[in-house]
PDB file of C-alpha atoms and ligand atoms in Angstrom:
ATOM      1  CA  ASP A   5      95.079 120.768 122.841  1.00 58.00           C
ATOM      2  CA  LEU A   6      98.599 121.700 121.494  1.00 60.00           C
ATOM      3  CA  SER A   7      99.052 118.525 119.509  1.00 57.00           C
ATOM      4  CA  PRO A   8     100.095 119.240 115.868  1.00 60.00           C
ATOM      5  CA  THR A   9      96.897 118.852 113.317  1.00 59.00           C
ATOM      6  CA  SER A  10      96.927 115.431 112.159  1.00 53.00           C
ATOM      7  CA  PRO A  11      98.714 114.235 108.754  1.00 53.00           C
ATOM      8  CA  PRO A  12      96.067 112.761 106.258  1.00 52.00           C
ATOM      9  CA  ALA A  13      94.203 109.580 107.982  1.00 47.00           C
ATOM     10  CA  SER A  14      95.085 107.308 104.863  1.00 50.00           C
ATOM     11  CA  PRO A  15      98.470 107.094 103.556  1.00 50.00           C
ATOM     12  CA  SER A  16      99.171 107.484 100.061  1.00 60.00           C
ATOM     13  CA  GLU A  17      99.270 103.881  98.173  1.00 85.00           C
ATOM     14  CA  LYS A  18     100.158 103.356  94.857  1.00 93.00           C
ATOM     15  CA  CYS A  19     102.434 100.490  92.715  1.00 92.00           C
ATOM     16  CA  GLY A  20     102.956 100.731  88.851  1.00 93.00           C
ATOM     17  CA  VAL A  21     106.245 100.380  86.340  1.00 93.00           C
ATOM     18  CA  LEU A  22     108.727 102.641  86.307  1.00 95.00           C
ATOM     19  CA  ASN A  23     112.155 103.385  85.234  1.00 96.00           C
ATOM     20  CA  VAL A  24     114.474 104.175  87.765  1.00 96.00           C
ATOM     21  CA  THR A  25     118.744 104.834  88.081  1.00 97.00           C
ATOM     22  CA  LYS A  26     120.233 105.559  90.949  1.00 96.00           C
ATOM     23  CA  ILE A  27     122.755 108.807  90.114  1.00 97.00           C
ATOM     24  CA  THR A  28     124.053 109.529  93.514  1.00 97.00           C
ATOM     25  CA  GLU A  29     124.951 107.300  96.215  1.00 94.00           C
ATOM     26  CA  ASN A  30     126.680 108.600 100.222  1.00 93.00           C
ATOM     27  CA  GLY A  31     126.858 111.955  98.198  1.00 94.00           C
ATOM     28  CA  LYS A  32     128.936 110.192  95.413  1.00 96.00           C
ATOM     29  CA  ARG A  33     128.025 110.449  91.710  1.00 96.00           C
ATOM     30  CA  VAL A  34     127.556 106.983  90.500  1.00 97.00           C
ATOM     31  CA  ARG A  35     127.102 105.545  86.851  1.00 97.00           C
ATOM     32  CA  LYS A  36     123.328 105.701  85.438  1.00 97.00           C
ATOM     33  CA  ASN A  37     121.642 102.421  85.691  1.00 95.00           C
ATOM     34  CA  TRP A  38     118.173 102.468  83.922  1.00 96.00           C
ATOM     35  CA  THR A  39     116.053  99.526  85.287  1.00 92.00           C
ATOM     36  CA  SER A  40     112.723  99.107  84.618  1.00 92.00           C
ATOM     37  CA  SER A  41     111.053  98.388  88.204  1.00 92.00           C
ATOM     38  CA  TRP A  42     107.912  97.380  89.797  1.00 91.00           C
ATOM     39  CA  THR A  43     107.715 100.368  92.211  1.00 94.00           C
ATOM     40  CA  VAL A  44     105.587 100.420  94.951  1.00 93.00           C
ATOM     41  CA  LEU A  45     104.547 103.297  97.877  1.00 95.00           C
ATOM     42  CA  GLN A  46     103.346 102.193 100.776  1.00 94.00           C
ATOM     43  CA  GLY A  47     103.154 104.548 103.695  1.00 93.00           C
ATOM     44  CA  SER A  48     106.415 106.218 104.061  1.00 94.00           C
ATOM     45  CA  SER A  49     108.530 103.791 102.117  1.00 95.00           C
ATOM     46  CA  LEU A  50     108.837 103.596  98.619  1.00 95.00           C
ATOM     47  CA  LEU A  51     109.955  99.590  97.160  1.00 94.00           C
ATOM     48  CA  PHE A  52     111.586  98.503  94.343  1.00 93.00           C
ATOM     49  CA  ALA A  53     111.997  95.228  92.470  1.00 89.00           C
ATOM     50  CA  LYS A  54     112.854  94.120  88.929  1.00 76.00           C
ATOM     51  CA  GLY A  55     110.511  94.361  86.284  1.00 57.00           C
ATOM     52  CA  GLN A  56     108.894  91.148  85.699  1.00 54.00           C
ATOM     53  CA  GLY A  57     106.698  92.517  82.584  1.00 47.00           C
ATOM     54  CA  GLY A  58     104.887  94.766  85.120  1.00 44.00           C
ATOM     55  CA  GLY A  59     101.846  92.221  85.706  1.00 46.00           C
ATOM     56  CA  THR A  60     100.777  92.840  89.298  1.00 49.00           C
ATOM     57  CA  SER A  61      99.572  89.320  89.709  1.00 47.00           C
ATOM     58  CA  TRP A  62     103.779  90.036  90.624  1.00 48.00           C
ATOM     59  CA  PHE A  63     102.465  89.990  94.578  1.00 49.00           C
ATOM     60  CA  GLY A  64     101.957  86.948  95.957  1.00 45.00           C
ATOM     61  CA  GLY A  65     103.981  85.278  94.083  1.00 46.00           C
ATOM     62  CA  SER A  66     107.374  83.710  94.302  1.00 44.00           C
ATOM     63  CA  GLN A  67     109.162  87.088  92.891  1.00 53.00           C
ATOM     64  CA  SER A  68     107.865  88.583  96.472  1.00 52.00           C
ATOM     65  CA  LYS A  69     111.484  90.693  97.548  1.00 62.00           C
ATOM     66  CA  PRO A  70     111.799  93.815  96.253  1.00 70.00           C
ATOM     67  CA  GLU A  71     115.312  94.606  95.104  1.00 82.00           C
ATOM     68  CA  PHE A  72     115.536  97.835  97.548  1.00 87.00           C
ATOM     69  CA  THR A  73     113.533  99.938  99.945  1.00 92.00           C
ATOM     70  CA  VAL A  74     113.846 103.527  99.922  1.00 94.00           C
ATOM     71  CA  ASP A  75     112.736 105.652 103.132  1.00 95.00           C
ATOM     72  CA  LEU A  76     110.708 108.348 102.314  1.00 95.00           C
ATOM     73  CA  ARG A  77     111.127 110.151 105.592  1.00 94.00           C
ATOM     74  CA  GLY A  78     112.764 113.970 105.086  1.00 94.00           C
ATOM     75  CA  ALA A  79     113.197 113.158 101.227  1.00 96.00           C
ATOM     76  CA  SER A  80     112.254 115.241  98.415  1.00 97.00           C
ATOM     77  CA  VAL A  81     110.607 114.796  95.107  1.00 98.00           C
ATOM     78  CA  GLU A  82     111.019 117.254  91.883  1.00 98.00           C
ATOM     79  CA  TRP A  83     111.083 117.443  88.308  1.00 98.00           C
ATOM     80  CA  ALA A  84     114.747 116.582  87.595  1.00 98.00           C
ATOM     81  CA  PRO A  85     116.947 119.501  85.944  1.00 97.00           C
ATOM     82  CA  LYS A  86     117.633 119.083  82.322  1.00 96.00           C
ATOM     83  CA  ASP A  87     121.096 118.461  82.924  1.00 96.00           C
ATOM     84  CA  LYS A  88     120.391 115.399  85.487  1.00 97.00           C
ATOM     85  CA  SER A  89     118.996 113.391  81.891  1.00 97.00           C
ATOM     86  CA  SER A  90     118.297 113.800  77.988  1.00 97.00           C
ATOM     87  CA  LYS A  91     114.777 111.942  79.132  1.00 97.00           C
ATOM     88  CA  LYS A  92     111.444 114.290  79.258  1.00 94.00           C
ATOM     89  CA  HIS A  93     109.299 113.936  82.352  1.00 95.00           C
ATOM     90  CA  VAL A  94     111.754 112.391  84.906  1.00 98.00           C
ATOM     91  CA  LEU A  95     111.507 113.131  88.335  1.00 98.00           C
ATOM     92  CA  GLU A  96     114.372 113.601  91.168  1.00 98.00           C
ATOM     93  CA  LEU A  97     114.551 111.848  94.182  1.00 98.00           C
ATOM     94  CA  LYS A  98     116.796 112.914  97.069  1.00 97.00           C
ATOM     95  CA  ILE A  99     116.564 110.458 100.182  1.00 95.00           C
ATOM     96  CA  ARG A 100     119.161 110.223 103.278  1.00 86.00           C
ATOM     97  CA  GLN A 101     122.304 109.716 103.109  1.00 85.00           C
ATOM     98  CA  GLY A 102     122.806 111.857 100.395  1.00 92.00           C
ATOM     99  CA  THR A 103     121.373 109.663  97.738  1.00 95.00           C
ATOM    100  CA  GLU A 104     119.668 110.774  94.971  1.00 97.00           C
ATOM    101  CA  LEU A 105     117.293 108.754  92.642  1.00 97.00           C
ATOM    102  CA  LEU A 106     115.978 109.460  88.972  1.00 98.00           C
ATOM    103  CA  LEU A 107     112.511 107.983  88.456  1.00 98.00           C
ATOM    104  CA  TRP A 108     110.937 107.846  84.755  1.00 98.00           C
ATOM    105  CA  SER A 109     108.295 107.223  82.343  1.00 97.00           C
ATOM    106  CA  GLU A 110     107.791 107.620  78.815  1.00 96.00           C
ATOM    107  CA  ASN A 111     104.064 108.248  80.030  1.00 96.00           C
ATOM    108  CA  ASP A 112     103.582 112.056  81.280  1.00 95.00           C
ATOM    109  CA  THR A 113     100.412 110.951  82.828  1.00 96.00           C
ATOM    110  CA  VAL A 114     102.219 108.285  85.030  1.00 96.00           C
ATOM    111  CA  VAL A 115     104.912 110.614  86.134  1.00 98.00           C
ATOM    112  CA  ASN A 116     102.683 113.327  87.381  1.00 97.00           C
ATOM    113  CA  GLU A 117     100.482 110.251  89.131  1.00 96.00           C
ATOM    114  CA  TRP A 118     104.083 109.469  90.513  1.00 97.00           C
ATOM    115  CA  LEU A 119     105.194 113.045  91.540  1.00 97.00           C
ATOM    116  CA  ARG A 120     101.793 113.727  93.208  1.00 95.00           C
ATOM    117  CA  ALA A 121     101.830 110.160  95.363  1.00 95.00           C
ATOM    118  CA  LEU A 122     105.385 110.681  96.396  1.00 96.00           C
ATOM    119  CA  GLN A 123     104.893 114.378  97.613  1.00 96.00           C
ATOM    120  CA  GLU A 124     101.553 113.200  99.768  1.00 94.00           C
ATOM    121  CA  ALA A 125     103.303 110.274 101.450  1.00 94.00           C
ATOM    122  CA  ILE A 126     106.446 112.636 102.003  1.00 95.00           C
ATOM    123  CA  SER A 127     104.812 115.436 103.713  1.00 94.00           C
ATOM    124  CA  ALA A 128     101.835 112.604 105.514  1.00 92.00           C
ATOM    125  CA  HIS A 129     105.268 111.332 107.309  1.00 88.00           C
ATOM    126  CA  ALA A 130     107.428 114.748 107.503  1.00 83.00           C
ATOM    127  CA  TRP A 131     106.605 114.845 111.077  1.00 79.00           C
ATOM    128  CA  GLU A 132     108.084 110.861 112.057  1.00 77.00           C
TER     129      GLU A 132
HETATM  130  O1  LIG B  28     124.246 111.194  82.443  1.00 75.23           O
HETATM  131  P1  LIG B  28     124.655 110.445  81.456  1.00 75.23           P
HETATM  132  O2  LIG B  28     125.549 109.614  81.829  1.00 75.23           O
HETATM  133  O3  LIG B  28     124.614 110.703  79.988  1.00 75.23           O
HETATM  134  O4  LIG B  28     123.325 108.715  81.257  1.00 75.23           O
HETATM  135  C1  LIG B  28     123.297 108.372  80.375  1.00 75.23           C
HETATM  136  C2  LIG B  28     124.342 107.125  80.308  1.00 75.23           C
HETATM  137  O5  LIG B  28     124.322 107.029  81.588  1.00 75.23           O
HETATM  138  C3  LIG B  28     123.612 106.391  79.294  1.00 75.23           C
HETATM  139  O6  LIG B  28     124.625 104.532  79.308  1.00 75.23           O
HETATM  140  P2  LIG B  28     125.700 104.393  79.000  1.00 75.23           P
HETATM  141  O7  LIG B  28     126.987 105.811  79.045  1.00 75.23           O
HETATM  142  O8  LIG B  28     126.313 103.332  79.827  1.00 75.23           O
HETATM  143  O9  LIG B  28     125.583 104.424  77.570  1.00 75.23           O
HETATM  144  C4  LIG B  28     122.371 105.747  79.427  1.00 75.23           C
HETATM  145  O10 LIG B  28     121.957 104.873  78.039  1.00 75.23           O
HETATM  146  C5  LIG B  28     121.227 106.820  79.097  1.00 75.23           C
HETATM  147  O11 LIG B  28     120.130 106.596  79.205  1.00 75.23           O
HETATM  148  C6  LIG B  28     122.135 108.019  80.127  1.00 75.23           C
HETATM  149  O12 LIG B  28     121.464 109.180  79.851  1.00 75.23           O
HETATM  150  P3  LIG B  28     119.673 109.836  79.964  1.00 75.23           P
HETATM  151  O13 LIG B  28     119.702 111.356  79.377  1.00 75.23           O
HETATM  152  O14 LIG B  28     118.956 108.845  79.115  1.00 75.23           O
HETATM  153  O15 LIG B  28     119.188 109.577  81.600  1.00 75.23           O
END
């Protein structure tokens, strides 16, 4: 059997409130616009919706359309270098087509959890 080792059986799923801004789009710098977003990691997709107070009841409500969705296949995530933001514990997410996002929360535990979850999701879908 020459098939490669299977990725983890259950892909990472996570949701919560994060502050998000795009910093690069199609390789070009764009102006930061920090927005509080309800963020959902589901398989290889990361979905953002404008924060509605952060309640989990958001799902199934009338406001169930995500603002934008990011494909994590081929993406990378790491702690943002200091020159990218003056804030502490900021993640830099680089996705396909030269788009870069910053993800930030005041709560470093929250950011650490997102880093782990995103790394897992990215490696779980690396072969797709
Ligand atoms: O990287 P920058 O340009 O210093 O980012 C800051 C600005 O986007 C600023 O907005 P205005 O230039 O529209 O005032 C934001 O309020 C700051 O939060 C941005 O910096 P940080 O270091 O917080 O990401």
